[in-house]
Amino acid sequence: MSAEPVWSVDPRTGKPRERVAVEAAAEDVDRSVRAAHDVRESLADRTVRASFLRTAADVLDGARERIVETADAETALGPVRLTGELARTTAQLRAFADVVDEGSFLDIRIDAPDPDATPPRPDMRRWKIPLGVVAVYAASNFPLAFSVPGGDTASALAAGCPVVVKAHPDHPATSELCASLLRGAAAKAGLPEDVVVLVHGFDAGVALVRHPLVAAAGFTGSVRGGRALFDAAAARPVPIPFHGELGSLNPVVLTTAATEERAEEIGTGLAGSMTLGAGQFCTKPGFVLAPTGEAGDRFLDALAAGVSAAGPGVMLDRRMRDAFVAGVTERAALTGVRTPVAPGAAEAHTVSAGVLAVDAALLTEDDRHDLLLEECFGPVTVVARYASRTEITEVLSRLPGNLTATLHIATEAAEDADAASLLAELTPLAGRVLVNGWPTGVAVAQAQHHGGPYPATTSTSTSVGATAIERWLRPVTYQSTPDPLLPPELRDGNPLGLPRR
């Protein structure tokens, strides 16, 4: 049977653009993984790894116009958004090069021998080593920053792990282009090109997570797809770590004091955040607890005005558009749900942003309204109007895990009686808790955490920021090992000048 072709499709028209590849068969996946596995030792030198990451960033920046043009043709995200995403992507590669150079990610810990301790302590030296080949599953909504050259790839390479990337079907041409550029950068840095390998196809993705030489996986996508791969990773004869980002509601709570102080400002800000990228950010604020009363009404009016002003948006593919239209239609039909701005289908290939409103009490009285507490991918948010502080707690207790949770309080925190208690209630729900801001926009930084309780992610790790590298490492302790046999990083005198405890 011939291999299925992989087509690049224009989401603005739904028409195929070009045939860019073929889906990988099982033997192709096996060949790809073995090729990556065979070159893993080439990444052992930290200096070479750092040079490669910086070279990759330079090469991607040098192809900026071609990358942005290709990605826009496949995603309709627009040149401005994609130019910024590419800048973020290359900055992330350079940031991981700095992490590799600095060396604290190795987490070196040395205990001198102490025969008088109870029990006696031998000489022990601990550090972290790369796991091996990492399978990376590209995301639909970030064709650069969470796809072939994105954070999973950058952090895995920084850890010393070659990667096999399963391309997302929404941007195969962009994936092919970026993979080619990364492989060229590897050669330019003196590494084998197979430190980065690309495969296409649904079956290839399943085969990849099951391959015995794949040591870990990183995924960004739907709860359904991610959970299936997570279960497959756990069911292997030798289970592997599966770091999946699956879905997030990203709740927002507005205190009464904050709403009375700046209702219009908060409403306008929320409208901008939830419609950004046609509501296709994983950190889109999709659920808001706002007070009843005059201030809450002003907030809702400002939100509705901002959302109404947003033009129709193109979603990443027809399947997502259909799911959005069906999802908002089902939610709007629930008893007690109002539509200050009706979301749904616009023209043939676009959708209209919208706002759904409901009394918070309904969310705790009727299980049929649990649908409003699930992510709806696209430009819609649900506003639940609470009448008391108790209702906030009751609704928050029903929420699943999230990437983010946001709290808007009075400008002077001391003047907002609910600020501290609400912050404490939101903290268990998310990996990043914001105060008086919006969650769309994930800074690449040392202190960043892009993860959260299930179903936001399947592990406690982050996929963004310096500590994302920890996903692809495992600790090893050498005990009573002669100095000449130790890795240079662990030898007496710290010859490489690394951070050590």
XYZ file of C-alpha atoms in Angstrom:
501
model
C 0.000 0.000 0.000
C 1.383 3.400 -0.981
C 2.122 5.981 1.676
C -0.552 8.613 2.282
C 0.426 12.085 1.047
C 0.699 14.997 3.468
C -0.830 18.205 2.128
C -0.400 21.763 3.250
C -3.847 23.393 3.446
C -4.815 27.072 3.459
C -7.211 27.539 6.418
C -8.541 30.753 4.865
C -10.005 28.818 1.924
C -9.833 25.178 2.972
C -7.983 24.376 -0.246
C -4.775 22.323 -0.500
C -1.645 24.375 -1.160
C 0.995 21.761 -1.915
C 1.995 18.200 -1.200
C 4.947 18.396 1.172
C 5.619 14.870 2.445
C 4.180 11.392 2.960
C 3.038 9.813 6.196
C 5.681 7.693 7.881
C 5.090 3.960 7.987
C 6.155 1.842 10.967
C 9.501 1.039 9.332
C 10.087 4.748 8.678
C 9.497 5.561 12.345
C 11.845 2.770 13.363
C 14.517 4.051 11.003
C 14.082 7.630 12.268
C 14.319 6.696 15.945
C 17.352 4.482 15.368
C 19.062 7.249 13.406
C 18.538 9.659 16.297
C 19.592 7.056 18.871
C 22.809 6.301 16.980
C 24.005 9.926 17.206
C 23.112 10.632 20.835
C 26.743 10.602 21.976
C 27.491 13.494 19.607
C 25.550 15.754 21.998
C 27.658 14.819 25.023
C 29.891 17.905 24.810
C 28.110 20.832 26.466
C 30.132 23.395 24.531
C 29.082 21.860 21.233
C 25.435 21.715 22.353
C 25.409 25.378 23.297
C 27.034 26.311 19.988
C 24.429 24.292 18.097
C 21.524 25.992 19.883
C 22.896 29.438 19.082
C 23.605 28.442 15.497
C 20.051 27.135 15.154
C 18.697 30.451 16.425
C 20.830 32.377 13.938
C 19.786 30.147 11.044
C 16.087 30.506 11.885
C 16.427 34.267 12.199
C 18.177 34.340 8.833
C 15.211 32.592 7.217
C 12.634 34.815 8.936
C 10.727 35.964 5.855
C 10.436 32.481 4.395
C 9.363 30.948 7.708
C 6.732 33.604 8.423
C 5.328 33.443 4.893
C 5.059 29.643 5.006
C 3.548 29.555 8.491
C 1.003 32.255 7.710
C -0.130 30.413 4.586
C -0.838 27.318 6.707
C -2.200 28.848 9.921
C -3.663 32.285 9.064
C -2.072 33.611 12.260
C -0.715 36.665 10.472
C 2.798 38.018 9.867
C 2.870 40.202 12.992
C 1.974 37.343 15.341
C 4.303 34.894 13.587
C 7.238 37.314 13.488
C 6.888 37.712 17.232
C 6.564 33.958 17.710
C 9.740 33.349 15.718
C 11.594 35.911 17.835
C 10.379 34.122 20.948
C 11.489 30.782 19.491
C 15.010 31.898 18.688
C 15.315 33.697 22.032
C 14.338 30.427 23.709
C 17.072 28.534 21.835
C 19.659 31.110 22.948
C 18.334 31.016 26.506
C 18.866 27.256 26.657
C 22.368 27.712 25.282
C 23.019 29.967 28.286
C 21.542 27.307 30.584
C 23.893 24.712 29.127
C 26.914 26.988 29.510
C 26.085 27.901 33.104
C 25.697 24.269 34.152
C 23.508 24.390 37.252
C 20.925 22.220 35.453
C 23.310 19.299 36.094
C 22.375 19.655 39.792
C 25.789 18.464 40.968
C 25.864 17.434 44.640
C 28.951 16.082 46.372
C 29.099 14.495 49.817
C 32.560 13.963 51.280
C 33.058 10.643 53.110
C 32.334 10.652 56.833
C 33.052 7.352 58.602
C 31.783 8.803 61.899
C 28.302 9.534 60.559
C 25.388 7.246 61.492
C 25.295 5.296 59.307
C 28.784 5.914 57.901
C 28.744 7.979 54.708
C 30.905 7.071 51.712
C 32.083 9.490 49.025
C 29.018 10.220 46.860
C 28.762 12.420 43.773
C 25.442 13.031 42.060
C 24.562 14.712 38.769
C 22.048 14.385 35.946
C 22.471 12.709 32.576
C 20.313 12.784 29.405
C 17.572 10.174 29.050
C 18.056 9.467 25.336
C 15.838 9.999 22.299
C 12.892 12.319 22.987
C 9.665 12.195 20.963
C 8.214 15.673 20.458
C 4.578 16.127 19.377
C 4.123 19.514 17.735
C 1.234 21.814 18.671
C -1.318 23.232 16.241
C -1.619 26.723 17.676
C 2.081 27.600 17.856
C 3.717 26.437 14.601
C 7.110 27.643 15.811
C 7.346 28.111 19.594
C 5.629 24.788 20.448
C 6.420 22.831 17.324
C 9.527 21.654 15.450
C 11.947 24.338 16.734
C 9.982 24.989 19.936
C 10.498 24.560 23.632
C 10.357 20.773 23.822
C 12.946 20.433 21.062
C 15.176 23.195 22.439
C 15.127 21.886 26.010
C 15.684 18.269 24.941
C 18.664 19.200 22.780
C 20.007 21.336 25.625
C 19.792 18.294 27.896
C 21.795 16.280 25.372
C 18.878 14.312 23.906
C 18.311 13.926 20.158
C 14.697 14.483 19.086
C 12.250 12.887 16.698
C 9.440 15.360 16.055
C 5.985 14.289 14.981
C 4.803 17.178 12.797
C 1.348 18.633 13.298
C -0.878 18.149 10.230
C -1.981 21.792 10.311
C 1.455 23.092 9.290
C 3.465 20.361 7.555
C 5.299 22.721 5.196
C 6.402 24.913 8.098
C 7.521 21.771 9.922
C 9.541 20.541 6.958
C 11.163 23.947 6.536
C 12.087 24.321 10.205
C 13.366 20.745 10.462
C 15.572 21.308 7.420
C 16.953 24.501 8.954
C 17.662 22.790 12.289
C 19.390 19.884 10.577
C 21.467 22.331 8.577
C 22.374 24.174 11.776
C 23.484 20.890 13.319
C 25.823 20.219 10.419
C 27.134 23.768 10.620
C 27.884 23.228 14.331
C 29.735 19.988 13.606
C 26.939 17.606 14.660
C 25.150 14.861 12.720
C 21.926 16.100 11.143
C 20.001 13.239 12.768
C 20.043 14.937 16.169
C 16.755 16.301 14.763
C 14.435 14.034 12.737
C 10.900 14.728 11.486
C 8.026 12.311 10.830
C 4.430 12.841 9.698
C 1.172 11.001 10.290
C -1.194 9.904 13.055
C 0.010 6.300 13.008
C 3.594 7.549 13.153
C 2.780 9.391 16.358
C 1.448 6.238 17.984
C 4.400 4.164 16.787
C 6.786 6.795 18.077
C 5.610 6.699 21.703
C 5.772 2.899 21.638
C 9.261 2.608 20.156
C 11.639 0.905 22.618
C 14.452 3.374 21.932
C 12.307 6.447 22.704
C 13.127 7.467 26.268
C 10.607 10.271 26.895
C 7.944 12.312 25.147
C 6.656 15.872 25.118
C 3.162 16.701 23.857
C 0.989 19.790 23.455
C -2.578 19.266 22.257
C -6.016 17.987 23.187
C -7.028 16.060 26.280
C -8.252 13.166 24.148
C -5.118 12.832 22.009
C -2.705 13.499 24.834
C -4.364 11.069 27.203
C -4.237 8.305 24.580
C -0.507 8.807 24.096
C 0.050 9.139 27.856
C -1.688 5.804 28.413
C 0.370 4.225 25.622
C 3.582 5.504 27.211
C 2.565 4.005 30.560
C 1.518 0.690 29.003
C 4.888 0.003 27.374
C 6.954 -2.921 28.708
C 9.300 -0.187 29.894
C 7.140 2.884 30.666
C 8.591 6.290 29.832
C 7.978 9.825 31.114
C 5.246 11.558 29.117
C 5.089 15.307 29.621
C 1.785 16.348 28.096
C -0.005 19.689 28.035
C -3.629 18.769 27.404
C -6.094 21.566 28.116
C -6.875 24.464 30.414
C -9.835 26.665 31.338
C -7.602 29.371 32.901
C -10.115 30.807 35.379
C -10.271 34.472 36.325
C -11.753 35.845 39.549
C -12.727 39.498 39.889
C -13.154 40.757 43.414
C -15.954 43.196 44.096
C -13.415 45.863 45.018
C -11.508 45.454 41.752
C -14.685 45.526 39.693
C -15.983 48.663 41.383
C -12.598 50.321 40.901
C -11.990 49.603 37.176
C -14.794 47.556 35.621
C -14.344 48.973 32.127
C -10.572 48.497 32.135
C -10.889 44.857 33.188
C -13.618 44.156 30.621
C -11.596 45.647 27.786
C -8.465 43.800 28.878
C -10.281 40.487 29.030
C -11.735 41.003 25.557
C -8.253 41.519 24.139
C -6.859 38.477 25.918
C -9.617 35.999 25.053
C -9.794 36.948 21.355
C -6.027 36.959 20.830
C -5.139 34.570 18.026
C -8.847 33.778 17.541
C -8.950 32.447 21.099
C -6.506 29.667 20.232
C -3.950 30.291 22.985
C -3.570 27.517 25.562
C -3.686 30.249 28.215
C -6.882 31.921 26.949
C -9.019 33.009 29.929
C -12.092 30.875 29.309
C -14.006 31.278 32.562
C -14.586 34.351 34.720
C -16.204 34.826 38.111
C -17.581 38.367 38.276
C -19.867 39.967 40.853
C -23.538 40.701 40.347
C -24.649 44.310 40.655
C -23.919 47.567 38.888
C -20.119 47.218 38.773
C -20.377 43.699 37.384
C -22.814 44.962 34.756
C -20.327 47.643 33.675
C -17.619 45.009 33.400
C -19.832 42.770 31.271
C -20.840 45.687 29.014
C -17.168 46.592 28.419
C -16.292 42.966 27.741
C -19.176 42.629 25.275
C -18.182 45.829 23.493
C -14.569 44.685 23.149
C -15.531 41.243 21.891
C -18.068 42.689 19.438
C -15.360 44.907 18.006
C -13.182 41.897 17.213
C -13.653 40.860 13.609
C -14.291 37.299 12.452
C -11.308 35.019 12.952
C -9.890 32.106 10.985
C -9.277 29.021 13.083
C -6.364 26.703 12.470
C -8.336 24.085 10.572
C -11.849 23.060 9.632
C -12.037 20.425 12.369
C -11.318 23.003 15.093
C -13.798 25.425 13.579
C -16.538 22.803 13.558
C -15.731 21.790 17.145
C -15.884 25.429 18.272
C -19.236 26.058 16.601
C -20.698 22.869 18.053
C -19.227 23.606 21.487
C -20.593 27.123 21.829
C -23.977 26.058 20.451
C -24.278 23.321 23.069
C -23.232 25.643 25.876
C -25.569 28.463 24.816
C -28.501 26.031 24.828
C -28.093 25.206 28.532
C -30.789 26.472 30.878
C -30.003 29.908 32.288
C -27.159 30.697 29.875
C -27.318 34.133 28.300
C -25.399 35.403 25.270
C -24.291 39.038 25.664
C -22.377 38.406 22.433
C -23.334 35.275 20.509
C -20.329 33.201 19.421
C -20.367 30.828 16.484
C -19.940 30.528 12.737
C -19.363 33.669 10.694
C -18.481 33.213 7.038
C -17.524 29.893 5.443
C -14.096 29.664 7.062
C -14.353 32.079 10.001
C -15.909 32.294 13.447
C -17.304 35.106 15.560
C -16.070 35.681 19.108
C -18.602 35.666 21.887
C -19.455 35.834 25.572
C -21.722 33.488 27.528
C -23.116 34.522 30.917
C -24.684 32.477 33.702
C -25.510 32.793 37.380
C -22.767 31.155 39.424
C -25.350 29.380 41.577
C -26.449 27.284 38.593
C -22.948 25.800 38.295
C -23.253 24.162 41.699
C -26.926 23.230 41.505
C -27.116 21.456 38.142
C -24.494 18.985 36.895
C -25.582 19.619 33.320
C -23.761 22.941 33.568
C -20.413 21.197 34.121
C -19.862 21.705 30.392
C -19.274 25.388 31.152
C -16.307 24.338 33.309
C -14.551 22.641 30.386
C -12.248 24.320 27.881
C -13.856 25.407 24.603
C -10.988 26.012 22.178
C -11.644 29.266 20.362
C -12.768 32.870 21.001
C -15.346 32.481 23.768
C -15.391 33.003 27.508
C -17.987 32.174 30.154
C -18.841 34.798 32.772
C -20.372 33.400 35.957
C -22.006 36.098 38.094
C -21.584 35.449 41.822
C -23.783 36.949 44.545
C -21.582 36.124 47.521
C -18.027 35.203 48.518
C -19.276 31.700 49.337
C -20.395 31.163 45.750
C -16.848 31.835 44.521
C -15.487 29.088 46.755
C -18.219 26.668 45.709
C -17.504 27.186 42.007
C -13.722 27.055 42.378
C -14.046 23.717 44.158
C -15.503 22.249 40.957
C -12.766 23.395 38.601
C -10.202 21.030 37.056
C -6.450 21.726 37.001
C -5.219 24.637 34.903
C -2.121 26.190 33.423
C -3.055 29.577 34.875
C -5.412 31.237 37.328
C -5.896 34.991 37.463
C -7.075 37.228 40.290
C -8.062 40.854 39.843
C -8.014 42.813 43.098
C -8.062 46.450 44.136
C -4.960 48.424 43.137
C -4.099 48.730 46.805
C -4.164 45.104 47.940
C -4.584 46.106 51.558
C -7.935 47.634 50.624
C -9.259 44.358 49.181
C -10.466 42.115 51.994
C -10.777 39.042 49.727
C -7.351 39.258 48.073
C -5.323 36.957 50.324
C -7.957 34.251 50.772
C -8.767 34.101 47.062
C -5.102 33.886 46.126
C -4.798 30.924 48.487
C -7.821 29.246 46.881
C -6.514 29.729 43.341
C -2.995 28.475 44.021
C -3.875 24.742 44.137
C -5.680 25.065 40.792
C -2.842 26.210 38.529
C 0.844 26.271 37.778
C 0.970 30.046 37.298
C -1.126 32.458 39.346
C -1.446 36.045 38.124
C -2.633 39.142 39.937
C -4.057 42.079 37.960
C -2.867 40.819 34.579
C -3.832 38.476 31.750
C -2.431 34.997 31.158
C -1.987 35.090 27.384
C 1.729 35.562 26.880
C 4.174 33.145 28.501
C 7.558 34.721 29.194
C 10.639 32.579 28.608
C 12.358 33.053 31.950
C 14.152 31.273 34.765
C 11.123 31.455 37.060
C 8.473 30.565 34.479
C 6.183 27.604 35.042
C 3.979 26.490 32.155
C 2.196 23.479 33.562
C -0.377 22.654 36.171
C -2.550 19.988 37.791
C -4.189 17.449 35.472
C -5.643 17.861 32.880
C -3.535 20.939 32.263
C -0.465 18.684 32.229
C 0.368 15.057 32.938
C 3.414 15.852 35.073
C 4.555 18.483 37.541
C 7.103 19.886 35.088
C 7.110 23.019 32.954
C 7.394 23.182 29.167
C 8.583 26.808 29.193
C 11.491 28.381 31.041
C 14.912 27.194 32.119
C 13.688 24.287 34.238
C 11.972 22.668 31.226
C 15.316 20.955 30.655
C 14.769 18.848 33.781
C 12.174 16.711 31.975
C 14.831 15.043 29.859
C 17.382 14.211 32.561
C 17.767 11.576 35.263
C 20.039 11.596 38.325
C 22.990 9.228 38.786
C 25.186 8.940 41.899
C 28.756 7.643 41.800
C 29.832 6.123 45.105
C 33.455 5.620 46.189
C 34.599 6.088 42.589
C 38.285 6.925 41.915
C 38.705 10.472 40.679
C 40.169 9.574 37.253
C 37.090 7.445 36.505
C 34.601 10.182 37.310
C 33.107 12.478 34.671
C 35.114 15.745 34.592
C 32.079 17.548 36.017
C 32.376 15.580 39.265
C 36.127 15.441 39.796
C 38.034 16.931 42.699
C 38.987 20.555 42.311
C 35.983 21.311 40.032
C 38.116 21.579 36.881
C 35.220 22.874 34.762
C 34.153 25.528 37.290
C 30.553 24.348 37.501
C 28.015 25.227 40.207
C 28.199 22.412 42.764
C 26.638 21.802 46.147
